[in-house]
Tab-separated table of C-alpha atoms in Angstrom:
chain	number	residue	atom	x	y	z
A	1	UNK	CA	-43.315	-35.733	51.291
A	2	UNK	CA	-43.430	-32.627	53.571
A	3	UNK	CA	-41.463	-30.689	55.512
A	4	UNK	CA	-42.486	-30.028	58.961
A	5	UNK	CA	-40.089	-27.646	61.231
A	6	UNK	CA	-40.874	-26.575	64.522
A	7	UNK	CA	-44.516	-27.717	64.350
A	8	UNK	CA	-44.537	-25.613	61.139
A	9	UNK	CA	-45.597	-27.073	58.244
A	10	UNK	CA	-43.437	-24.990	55.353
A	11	UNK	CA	-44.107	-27.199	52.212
A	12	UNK	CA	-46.553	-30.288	51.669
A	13	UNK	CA	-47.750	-31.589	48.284
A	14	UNK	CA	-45.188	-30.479	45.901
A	15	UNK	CA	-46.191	-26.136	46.919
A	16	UNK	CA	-44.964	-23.970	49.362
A	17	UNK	CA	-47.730	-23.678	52.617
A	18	UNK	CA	-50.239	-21.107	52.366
A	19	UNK	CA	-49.113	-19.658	55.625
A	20	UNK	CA	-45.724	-19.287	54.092
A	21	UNK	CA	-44.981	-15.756	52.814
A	22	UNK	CA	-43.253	-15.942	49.661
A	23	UNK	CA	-42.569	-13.358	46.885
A	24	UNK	CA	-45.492	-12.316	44.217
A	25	UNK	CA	-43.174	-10.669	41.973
A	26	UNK	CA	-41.575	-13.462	39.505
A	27	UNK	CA	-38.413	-12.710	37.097
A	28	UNK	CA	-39.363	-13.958	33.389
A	29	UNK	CA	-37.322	-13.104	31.131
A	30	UNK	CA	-34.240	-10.745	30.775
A	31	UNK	CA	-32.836	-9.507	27.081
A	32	UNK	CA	-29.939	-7.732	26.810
A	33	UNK	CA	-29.032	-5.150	23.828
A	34	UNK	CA	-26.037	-6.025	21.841
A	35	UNK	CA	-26.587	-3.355	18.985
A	36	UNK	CA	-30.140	-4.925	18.290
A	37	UNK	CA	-32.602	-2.805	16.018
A	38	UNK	CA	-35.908	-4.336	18.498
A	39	UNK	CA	-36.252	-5.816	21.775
A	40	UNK	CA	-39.294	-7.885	21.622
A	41	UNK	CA	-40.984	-9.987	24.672
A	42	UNK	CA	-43.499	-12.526	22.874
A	43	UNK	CA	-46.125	-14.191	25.032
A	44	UNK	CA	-45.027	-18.373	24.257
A	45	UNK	CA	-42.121	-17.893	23.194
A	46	UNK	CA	-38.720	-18.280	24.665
A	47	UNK	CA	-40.050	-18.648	28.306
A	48	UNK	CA	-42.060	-15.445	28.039
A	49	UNK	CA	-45.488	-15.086	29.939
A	50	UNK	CA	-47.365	-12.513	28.395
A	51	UNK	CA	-51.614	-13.488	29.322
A	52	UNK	CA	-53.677	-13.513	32.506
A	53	UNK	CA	-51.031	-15.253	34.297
A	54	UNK	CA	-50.782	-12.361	36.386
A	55	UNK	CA	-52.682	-8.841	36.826
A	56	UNK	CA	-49.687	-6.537	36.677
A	57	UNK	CA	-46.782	-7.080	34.281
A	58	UNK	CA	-43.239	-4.942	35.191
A	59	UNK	CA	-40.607	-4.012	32.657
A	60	UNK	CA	-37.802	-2.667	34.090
A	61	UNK	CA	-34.633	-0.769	31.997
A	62	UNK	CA	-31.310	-0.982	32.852
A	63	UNK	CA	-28.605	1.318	31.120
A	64	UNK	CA	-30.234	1.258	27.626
A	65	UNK	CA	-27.595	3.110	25.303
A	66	UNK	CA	-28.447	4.558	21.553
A	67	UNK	CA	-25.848	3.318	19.281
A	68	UNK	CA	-26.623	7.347	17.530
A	69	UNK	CA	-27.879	10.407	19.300
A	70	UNK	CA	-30.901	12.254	17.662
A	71	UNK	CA	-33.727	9.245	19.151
A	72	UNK	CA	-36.007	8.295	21.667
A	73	UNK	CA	-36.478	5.231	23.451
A	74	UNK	CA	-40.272	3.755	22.477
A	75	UNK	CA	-42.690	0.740	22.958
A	76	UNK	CA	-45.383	-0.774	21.119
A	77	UNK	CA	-47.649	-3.333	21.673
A	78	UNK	CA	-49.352	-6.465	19.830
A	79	UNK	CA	-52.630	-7.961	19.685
A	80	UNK	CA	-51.282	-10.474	17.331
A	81	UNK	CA	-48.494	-12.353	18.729
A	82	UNK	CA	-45.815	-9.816	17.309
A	83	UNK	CA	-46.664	-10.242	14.012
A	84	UNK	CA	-47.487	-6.334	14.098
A	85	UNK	CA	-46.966	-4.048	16.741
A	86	UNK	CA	-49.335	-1.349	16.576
A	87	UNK	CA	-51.871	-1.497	19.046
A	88	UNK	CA	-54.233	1.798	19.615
A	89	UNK	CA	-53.162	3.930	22.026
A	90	UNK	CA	-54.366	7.149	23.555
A	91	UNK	CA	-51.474	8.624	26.311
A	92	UNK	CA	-50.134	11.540	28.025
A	93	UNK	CA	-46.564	12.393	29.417
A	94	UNK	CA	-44.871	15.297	31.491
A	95	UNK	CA	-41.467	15.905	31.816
A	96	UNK	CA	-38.909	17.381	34.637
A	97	UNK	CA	-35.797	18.440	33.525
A	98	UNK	CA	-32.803	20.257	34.892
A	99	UNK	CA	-29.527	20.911	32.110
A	100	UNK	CA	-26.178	19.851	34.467
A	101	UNK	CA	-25.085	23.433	33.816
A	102	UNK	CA	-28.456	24.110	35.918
A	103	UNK	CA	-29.022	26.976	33.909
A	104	UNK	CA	-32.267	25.460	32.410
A	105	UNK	CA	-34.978	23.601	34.316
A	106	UNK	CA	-38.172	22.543	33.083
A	107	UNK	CA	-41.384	20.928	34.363
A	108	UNK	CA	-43.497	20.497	31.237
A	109	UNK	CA	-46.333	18.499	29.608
A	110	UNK	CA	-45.198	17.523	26.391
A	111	UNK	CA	-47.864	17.267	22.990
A	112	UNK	CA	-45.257	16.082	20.711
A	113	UNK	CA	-44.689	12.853	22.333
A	114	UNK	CA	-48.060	11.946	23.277
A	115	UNK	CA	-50.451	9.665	21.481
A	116	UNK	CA	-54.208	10.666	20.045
A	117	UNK	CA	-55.770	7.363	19.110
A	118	UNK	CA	-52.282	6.425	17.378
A	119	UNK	CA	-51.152	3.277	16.313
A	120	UNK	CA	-47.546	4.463	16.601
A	121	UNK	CA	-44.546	3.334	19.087
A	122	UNK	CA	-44.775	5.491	22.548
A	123	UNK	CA	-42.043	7.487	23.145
A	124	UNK	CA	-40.370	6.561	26.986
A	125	UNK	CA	-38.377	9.558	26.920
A	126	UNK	CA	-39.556	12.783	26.010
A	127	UNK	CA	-38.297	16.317	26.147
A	128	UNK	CA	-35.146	16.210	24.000
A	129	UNK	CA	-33.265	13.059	22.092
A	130	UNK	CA	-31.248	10.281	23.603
A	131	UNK	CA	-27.509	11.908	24.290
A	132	UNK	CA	-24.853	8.671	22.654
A	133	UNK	CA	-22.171	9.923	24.586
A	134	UNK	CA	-20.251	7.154	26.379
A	135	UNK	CA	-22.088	7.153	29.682
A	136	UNK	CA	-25.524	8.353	28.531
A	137	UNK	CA	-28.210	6.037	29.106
A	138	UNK	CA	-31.730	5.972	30.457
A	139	UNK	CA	-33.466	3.530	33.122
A	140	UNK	CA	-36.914	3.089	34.659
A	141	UNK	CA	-39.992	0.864	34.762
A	142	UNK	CA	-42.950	0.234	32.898
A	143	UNK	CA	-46.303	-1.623	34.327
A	144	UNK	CA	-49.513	-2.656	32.305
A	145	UNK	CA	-52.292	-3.989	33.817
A	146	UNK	CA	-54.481	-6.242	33.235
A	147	UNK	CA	-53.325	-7.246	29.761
A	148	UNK	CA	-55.224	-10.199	28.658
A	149	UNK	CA	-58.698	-8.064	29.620
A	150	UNK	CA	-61.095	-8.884	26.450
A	151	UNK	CA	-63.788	-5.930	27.756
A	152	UNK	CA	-61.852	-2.889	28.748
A	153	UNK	CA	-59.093	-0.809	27.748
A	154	UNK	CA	-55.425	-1.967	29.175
A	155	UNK	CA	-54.016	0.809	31.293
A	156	UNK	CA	-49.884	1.557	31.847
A	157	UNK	CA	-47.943	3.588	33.563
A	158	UNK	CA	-44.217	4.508	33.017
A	159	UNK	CA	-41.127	6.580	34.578
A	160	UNK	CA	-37.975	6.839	32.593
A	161	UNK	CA	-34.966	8.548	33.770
A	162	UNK	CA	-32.767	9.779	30.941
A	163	UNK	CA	-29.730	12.052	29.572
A	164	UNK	CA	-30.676	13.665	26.757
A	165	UNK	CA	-28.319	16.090	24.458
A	166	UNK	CA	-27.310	18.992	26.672
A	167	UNK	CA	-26.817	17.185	28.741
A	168	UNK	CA	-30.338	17.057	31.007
A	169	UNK	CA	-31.094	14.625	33.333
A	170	UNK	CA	-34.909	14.335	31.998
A	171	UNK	CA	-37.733	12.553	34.756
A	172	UNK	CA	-40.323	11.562	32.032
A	173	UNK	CA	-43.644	10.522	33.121
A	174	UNK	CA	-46.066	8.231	30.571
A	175	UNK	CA	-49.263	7.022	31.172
A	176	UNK	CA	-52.282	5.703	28.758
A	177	UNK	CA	-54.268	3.356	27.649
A	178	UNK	CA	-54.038	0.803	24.891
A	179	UNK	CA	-57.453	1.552	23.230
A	180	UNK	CA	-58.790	-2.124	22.377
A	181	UNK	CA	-60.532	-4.692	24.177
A	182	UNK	CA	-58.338	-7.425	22.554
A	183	UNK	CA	-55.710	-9.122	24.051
A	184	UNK	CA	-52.361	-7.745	24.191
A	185	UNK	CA	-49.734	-10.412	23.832
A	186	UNK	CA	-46.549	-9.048	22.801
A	187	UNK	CA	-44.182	-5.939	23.185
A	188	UNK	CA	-41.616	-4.441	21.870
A	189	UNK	CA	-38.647	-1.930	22.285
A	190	UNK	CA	-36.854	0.327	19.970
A	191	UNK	CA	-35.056	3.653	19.391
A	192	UNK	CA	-37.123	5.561	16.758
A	193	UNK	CA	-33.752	5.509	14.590
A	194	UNK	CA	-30.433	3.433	14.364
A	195	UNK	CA	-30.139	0.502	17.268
A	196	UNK	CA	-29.981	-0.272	21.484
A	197	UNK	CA	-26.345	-0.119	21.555
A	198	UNK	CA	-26.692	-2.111	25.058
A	199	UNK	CA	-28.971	-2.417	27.643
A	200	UNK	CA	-31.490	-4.476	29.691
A	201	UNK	CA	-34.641	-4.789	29.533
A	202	UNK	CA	-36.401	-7.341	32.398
A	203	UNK	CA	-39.305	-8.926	32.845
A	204	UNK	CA	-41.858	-9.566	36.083
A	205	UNK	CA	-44.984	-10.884	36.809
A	206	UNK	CA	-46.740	-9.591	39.443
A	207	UNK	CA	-49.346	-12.291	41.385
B	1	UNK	CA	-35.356	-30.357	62.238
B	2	UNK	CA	-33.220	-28.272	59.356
B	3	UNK	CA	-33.060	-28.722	56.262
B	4	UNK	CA	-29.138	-27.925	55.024
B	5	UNK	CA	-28.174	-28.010	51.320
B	6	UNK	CA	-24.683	-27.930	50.260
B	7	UNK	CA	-23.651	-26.312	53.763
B	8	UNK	CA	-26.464	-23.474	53.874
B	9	UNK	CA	-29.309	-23.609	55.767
B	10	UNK	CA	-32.176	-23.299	53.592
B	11	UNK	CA	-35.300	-23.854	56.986
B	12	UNK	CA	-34.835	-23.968	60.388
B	13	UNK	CA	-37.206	-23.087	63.454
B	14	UNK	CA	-39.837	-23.065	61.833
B	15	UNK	CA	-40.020	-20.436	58.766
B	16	UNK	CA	-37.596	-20.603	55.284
B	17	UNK	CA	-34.094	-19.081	55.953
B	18	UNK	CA	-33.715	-18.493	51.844
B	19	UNK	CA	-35.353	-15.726	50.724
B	20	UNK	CA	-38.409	-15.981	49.283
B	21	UNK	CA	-38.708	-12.983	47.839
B	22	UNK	CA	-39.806	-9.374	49.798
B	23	UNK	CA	-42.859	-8.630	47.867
B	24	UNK	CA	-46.120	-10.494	49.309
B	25	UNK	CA	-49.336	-10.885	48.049
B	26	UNK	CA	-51.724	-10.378	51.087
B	27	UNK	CA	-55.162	-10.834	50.078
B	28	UNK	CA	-57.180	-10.245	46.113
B	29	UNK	CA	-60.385	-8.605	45.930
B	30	UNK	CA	-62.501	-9.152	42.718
B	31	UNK	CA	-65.370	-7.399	42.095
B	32	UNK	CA	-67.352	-8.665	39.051
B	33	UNK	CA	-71.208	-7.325	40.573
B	34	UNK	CA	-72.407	-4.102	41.935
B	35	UNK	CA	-70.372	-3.622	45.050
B	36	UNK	CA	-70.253	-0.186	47.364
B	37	UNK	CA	-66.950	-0.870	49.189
B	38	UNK	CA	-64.055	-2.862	48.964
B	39	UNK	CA	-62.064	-3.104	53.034
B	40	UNK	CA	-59.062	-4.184	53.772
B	41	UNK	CA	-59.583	-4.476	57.783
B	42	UNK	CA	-55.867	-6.363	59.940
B	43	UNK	CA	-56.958	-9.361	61.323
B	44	UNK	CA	-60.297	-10.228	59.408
B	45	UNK	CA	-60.500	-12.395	56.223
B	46	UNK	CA	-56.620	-12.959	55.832
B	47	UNK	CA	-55.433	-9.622	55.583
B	48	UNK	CA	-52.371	-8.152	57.627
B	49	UNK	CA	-52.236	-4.661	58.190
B	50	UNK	CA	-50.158	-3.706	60.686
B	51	UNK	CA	-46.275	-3.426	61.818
B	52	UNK	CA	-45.805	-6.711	59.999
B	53	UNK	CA	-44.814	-4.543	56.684
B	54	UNK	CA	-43.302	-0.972	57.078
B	55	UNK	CA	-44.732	-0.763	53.202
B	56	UNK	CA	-48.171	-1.616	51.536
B	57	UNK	CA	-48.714	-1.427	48.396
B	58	UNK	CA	-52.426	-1.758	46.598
B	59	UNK	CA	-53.022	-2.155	42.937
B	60	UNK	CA	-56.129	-2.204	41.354
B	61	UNK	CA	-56.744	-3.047	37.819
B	62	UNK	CA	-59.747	-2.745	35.444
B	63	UNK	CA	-61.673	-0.643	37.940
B	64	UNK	CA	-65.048	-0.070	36.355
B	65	UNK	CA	-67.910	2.639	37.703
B	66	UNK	CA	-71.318	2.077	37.469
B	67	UNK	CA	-71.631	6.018	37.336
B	68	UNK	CA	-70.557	7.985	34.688
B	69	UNK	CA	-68.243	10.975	36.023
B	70	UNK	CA	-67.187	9.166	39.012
B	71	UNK	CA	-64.469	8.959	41.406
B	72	UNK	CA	-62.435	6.052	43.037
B	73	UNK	CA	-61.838	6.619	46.403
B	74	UNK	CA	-59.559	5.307	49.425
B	75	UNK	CA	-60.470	6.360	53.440
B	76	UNK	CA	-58.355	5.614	56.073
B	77	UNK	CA	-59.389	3.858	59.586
B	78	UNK	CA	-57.623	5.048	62.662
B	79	UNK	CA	-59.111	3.470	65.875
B	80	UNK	CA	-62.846	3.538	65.110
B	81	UNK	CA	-65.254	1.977	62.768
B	82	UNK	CA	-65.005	4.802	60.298
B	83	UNK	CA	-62.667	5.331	57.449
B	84	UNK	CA	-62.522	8.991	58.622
B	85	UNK	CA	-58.437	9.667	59.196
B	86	UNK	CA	-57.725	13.292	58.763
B	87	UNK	CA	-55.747	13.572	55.693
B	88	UNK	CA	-53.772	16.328	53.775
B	89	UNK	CA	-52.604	15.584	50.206
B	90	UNK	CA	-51.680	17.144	46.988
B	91	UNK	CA	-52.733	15.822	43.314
B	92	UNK	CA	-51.826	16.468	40.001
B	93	UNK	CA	-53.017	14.954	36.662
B	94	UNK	CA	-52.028	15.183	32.724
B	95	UNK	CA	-54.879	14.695	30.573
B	96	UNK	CA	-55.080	14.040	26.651
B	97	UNK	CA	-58.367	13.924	24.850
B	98	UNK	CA	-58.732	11.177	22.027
B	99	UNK	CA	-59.556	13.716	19.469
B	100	UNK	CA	-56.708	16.012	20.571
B	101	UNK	CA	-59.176	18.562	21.676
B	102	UNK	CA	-58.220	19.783	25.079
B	103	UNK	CA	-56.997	22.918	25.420
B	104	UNK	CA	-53.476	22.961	26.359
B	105	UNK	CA	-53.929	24.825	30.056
B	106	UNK	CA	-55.488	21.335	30.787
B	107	UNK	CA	-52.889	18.969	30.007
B	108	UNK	CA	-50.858	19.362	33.085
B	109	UNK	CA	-52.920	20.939	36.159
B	110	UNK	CA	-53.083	20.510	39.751
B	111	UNK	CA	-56.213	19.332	40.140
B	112	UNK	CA	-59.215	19.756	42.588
B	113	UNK	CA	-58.275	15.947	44.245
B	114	UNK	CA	-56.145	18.043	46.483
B	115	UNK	CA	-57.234	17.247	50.410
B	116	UNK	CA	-56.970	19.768	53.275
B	117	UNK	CA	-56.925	18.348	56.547
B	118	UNK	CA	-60.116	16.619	56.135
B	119	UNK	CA	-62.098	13.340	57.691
B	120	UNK	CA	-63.360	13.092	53.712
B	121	UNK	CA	-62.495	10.087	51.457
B	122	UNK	CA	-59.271	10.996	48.827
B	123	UNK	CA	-60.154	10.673	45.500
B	124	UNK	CA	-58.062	9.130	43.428
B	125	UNK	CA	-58.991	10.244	39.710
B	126	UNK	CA	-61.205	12.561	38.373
B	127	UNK	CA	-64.540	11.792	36.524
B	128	UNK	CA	-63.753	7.809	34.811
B	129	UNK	CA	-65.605	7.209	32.113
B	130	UNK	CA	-69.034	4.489	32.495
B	131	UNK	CA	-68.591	2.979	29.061
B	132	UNK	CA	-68.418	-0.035	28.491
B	133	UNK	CA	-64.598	-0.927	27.804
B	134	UNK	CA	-63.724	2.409	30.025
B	135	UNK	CA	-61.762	1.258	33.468
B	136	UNK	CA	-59.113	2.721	35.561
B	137	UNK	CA	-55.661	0.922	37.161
B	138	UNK	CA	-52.887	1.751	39.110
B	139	UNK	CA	-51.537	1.729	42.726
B	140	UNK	CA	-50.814	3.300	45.906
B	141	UNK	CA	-48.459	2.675	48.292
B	142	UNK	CA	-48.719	3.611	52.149
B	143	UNK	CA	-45.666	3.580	54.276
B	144	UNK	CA	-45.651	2.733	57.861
B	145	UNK	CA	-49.505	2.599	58.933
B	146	UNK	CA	-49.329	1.162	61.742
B	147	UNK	CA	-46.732	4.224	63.283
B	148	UNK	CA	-48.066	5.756	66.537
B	149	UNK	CA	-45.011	8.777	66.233
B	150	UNK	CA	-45.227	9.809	62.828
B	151	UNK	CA	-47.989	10.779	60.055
B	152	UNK	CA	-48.705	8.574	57.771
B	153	UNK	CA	-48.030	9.040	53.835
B	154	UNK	CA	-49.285	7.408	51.137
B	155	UNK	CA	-48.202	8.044	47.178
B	156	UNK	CA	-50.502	7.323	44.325
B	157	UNK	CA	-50.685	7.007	40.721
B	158	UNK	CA	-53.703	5.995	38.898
B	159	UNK	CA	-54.340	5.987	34.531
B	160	UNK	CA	-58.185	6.217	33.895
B	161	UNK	CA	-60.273	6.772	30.712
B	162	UNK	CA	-62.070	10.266	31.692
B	163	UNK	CA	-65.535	10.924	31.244
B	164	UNK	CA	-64.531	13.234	28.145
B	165	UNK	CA	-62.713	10.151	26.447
B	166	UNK	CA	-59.528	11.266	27.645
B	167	UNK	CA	-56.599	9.763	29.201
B	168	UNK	CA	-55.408	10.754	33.219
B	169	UNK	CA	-53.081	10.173	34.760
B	170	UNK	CA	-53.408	11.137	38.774
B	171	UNK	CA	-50.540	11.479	40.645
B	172	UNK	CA	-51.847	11.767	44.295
B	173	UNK	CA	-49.368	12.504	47.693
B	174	UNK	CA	-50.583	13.197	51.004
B	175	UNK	CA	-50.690	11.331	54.484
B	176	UNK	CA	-53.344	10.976	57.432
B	177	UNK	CA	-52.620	13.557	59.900
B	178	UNK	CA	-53.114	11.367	62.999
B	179	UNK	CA	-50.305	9.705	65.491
B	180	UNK	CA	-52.975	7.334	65.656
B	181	UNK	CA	-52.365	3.601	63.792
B	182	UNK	CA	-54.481	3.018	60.426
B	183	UNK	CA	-55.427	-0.127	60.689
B	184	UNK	CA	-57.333	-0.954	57.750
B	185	UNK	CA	-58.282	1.153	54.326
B	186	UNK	CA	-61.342	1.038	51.969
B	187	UNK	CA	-62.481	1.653	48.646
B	188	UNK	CA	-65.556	3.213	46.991
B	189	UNK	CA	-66.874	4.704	43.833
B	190	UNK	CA	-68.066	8.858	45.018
B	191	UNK	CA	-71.078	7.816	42.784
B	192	UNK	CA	-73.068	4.566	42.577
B	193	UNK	CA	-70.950	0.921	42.550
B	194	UNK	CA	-68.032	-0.504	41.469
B	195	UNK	CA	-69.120	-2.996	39.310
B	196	UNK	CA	-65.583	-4.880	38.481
B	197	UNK	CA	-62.324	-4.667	38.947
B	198	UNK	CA	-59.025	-6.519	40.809
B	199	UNK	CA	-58.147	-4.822	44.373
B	200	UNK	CA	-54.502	-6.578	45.246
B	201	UNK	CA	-52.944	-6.232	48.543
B	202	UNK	CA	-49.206	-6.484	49.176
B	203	UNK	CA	-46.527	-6.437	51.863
B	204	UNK	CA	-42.968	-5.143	51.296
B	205	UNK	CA	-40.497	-6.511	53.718
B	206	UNK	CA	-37.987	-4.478	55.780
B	207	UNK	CA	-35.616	-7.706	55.065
């Protein structure tokens, strides 16, 4: 059965009318930090879509806490389902900073948290270590594109806003490339010591 | 005739009163053969571009060049049949070498994309790579085109696999220097065909 309103047609057929404009960005899944070592998103399982469902894929971080100070916030991703995460990546990141004393401001590229044709987690937060203090915590978003690609490298691009010990606000800017022309399929979040105290991480598909 | 569920009003007149979401996907482009542009003209083949939106956004994913040492580029249309909008914009890029070998004056740089009050196409990277898993992806989002009081800007941010086997990442601002409406955009490689690659427009909704 459809629905016809004023001479419009708005759904016929068991879908929504193509003239009908409806969202392109679709919530999948949301996990939420309760002192967990990993965060992991797994493409088939628990709800997660993680192939060429869609183009763009969005993570998005909300109020992710270290349960220590001394870390940073990373990803990794898998070309295996999750059973290793340690896809090839090659990546770059800059940094602006500003202490809250605002006695020390930086605007900085920063070697020791890129990636040279590493296997190792990415670093989302560069400049300085996660601060644990009660209210410290870092948010921002994550998109990779085109992640189920089988002939060219899978670009991202990230933007993390953090506290780090200081305390600096710290505007951290990631991009790269995993360096593989498999699949990726899974991905996963850590600090690179200790656990997420709390936190959420969300999510989207893009159409 | 409205359709009311549990008291609220989920269609009427016409058009969904529920909120389908604010993000919509206008129109996909998909190159997969030697193409020289890639338009996005209001009113032809589907695609708004107008006051409909105040905010587009564009993503492209897997961009490949036919041309080694190549540019993606976006012009601007503002009343004519050329893509020739004045424009004035700023760029910036980080850039990390596979085998670590950049020097490190060249890992954070304004860069020569930079655009000064000129009818010229903006580039959006610097010199991708031709081989064959090397691609570029990322987005760009123009706010208000279809103004006839204010300039237009647009904000972009672009990962590509350099010529050099490096990683970019291109952080482009500027806007078209006109009063006049934009009323559609285009694509091209500065070199030669695009020969694949995912071109997605989208609408943001004011509400």
């Amino acid at each position: 059965m459809g629905l016809i309103s004023n001479g419009s047609t708005l759904f016929d057929s068991g879908s929504l009318d193509a003239s009908v404009a409806s969202g392109s960005m679709t919530h999948i899944k949301t996990l939420t930090a309760s002192d967990s070592s990993t965060l992991s998103f797994v493409n088939g399982a628990s709800s997660v879509v993680l192939d060429n469902t869609y183009k763009e894929y969005v993570f998005k971080f909300y109020d992710i806490h270290p349960s220590h100070s001394g870390t940073r916030f990373q990803f990794n991703g898998s070309v295996d389902t999750g059973s290793n995460y340690n896809a090839t990546k090659q990546t770059s990141m800059f940094v602006a900073a500003n202490i809250e004393a605002d006695t020390d401001t930086s605007l900085s590229y920063q070697p020791g948290d890129d990636l040279g044709n590493s296997t190792g987690f990415q670093d989302l937060a560069g400049f300085g270590n996660a601060n644990d203090d009660n209210d410290a915590s870092l948010a921002g978003t994550l998109q990779l594109f085109d992640i189920a690609n089988t002939t060219f490298v899978k670009h991202f691009i990230a933007r993390t806003n953090y506290m780090t010990t200081g305390p600096y606000p710290v505007d951290t800017f990631t991009g790269g490339y995993f360096n593989t022309t498999s699949a990726l399929d899974a991905f996963q979040f850590k600090f690179t010591s200790n656990n997420i105290a709390a936190g959420t991480i969300k999510l989207y598909g893009v159409k | 005739m409205a359709v009311i569920s549990n008291g609220t009003t989920i269609a009427d007149a016409g058009a969904f009163s529920a909120s389908l979401g604010s993000m919509v996907l206008i129109k996909t482009i998909t190159i997969s053969s030697g193409t020289s542009t890639i338009s996005f003209v209001d009113g032809a083949s589907s695609v708004v571009f107008d006051n409909t939106y105040p905010l587009y956004k564009v993503t492209y994913s897997s961009v490949h060049h036919a041309t080694d040492g190549s540019q993606l580029q976006i012009g601007f249309r503002d009343g004519s049949t050329d893509y020739d909008a004045t424009i004035q914009s700023t760029s910036f890029t980080t850039y990390h070498q596979e085998n670590d070998g950049e020097s490190s004056s060249d890992r954070l740089n304004v860069s020569s994309g930079r655009v000064a009050n000129s009818s010229s196409f903006q580039n959006l990277h610097q010199s991708v790579g031709n081989d064959n898993d090397q691609c570029a992806s990322g987005e760009i989002l123009i706010f208000s085109p279809s103004n006839t009081t204010f300039v237009k800007h647009y904000l972009s941010r672009l990962d590509s696999c350099h010529d050099s086997n490096a990683n970019m990442d291109s952080f482009i601002g500027g806007y078209c220097n006109t009063t006049t409406a934009i009323d559609a955009i285009q694509f091209k490689s500065s070199s030669g065909n695009i020969d694949s690659g995912i071109f997605k427009l989208y609408g943001i909704k004011d509400s």
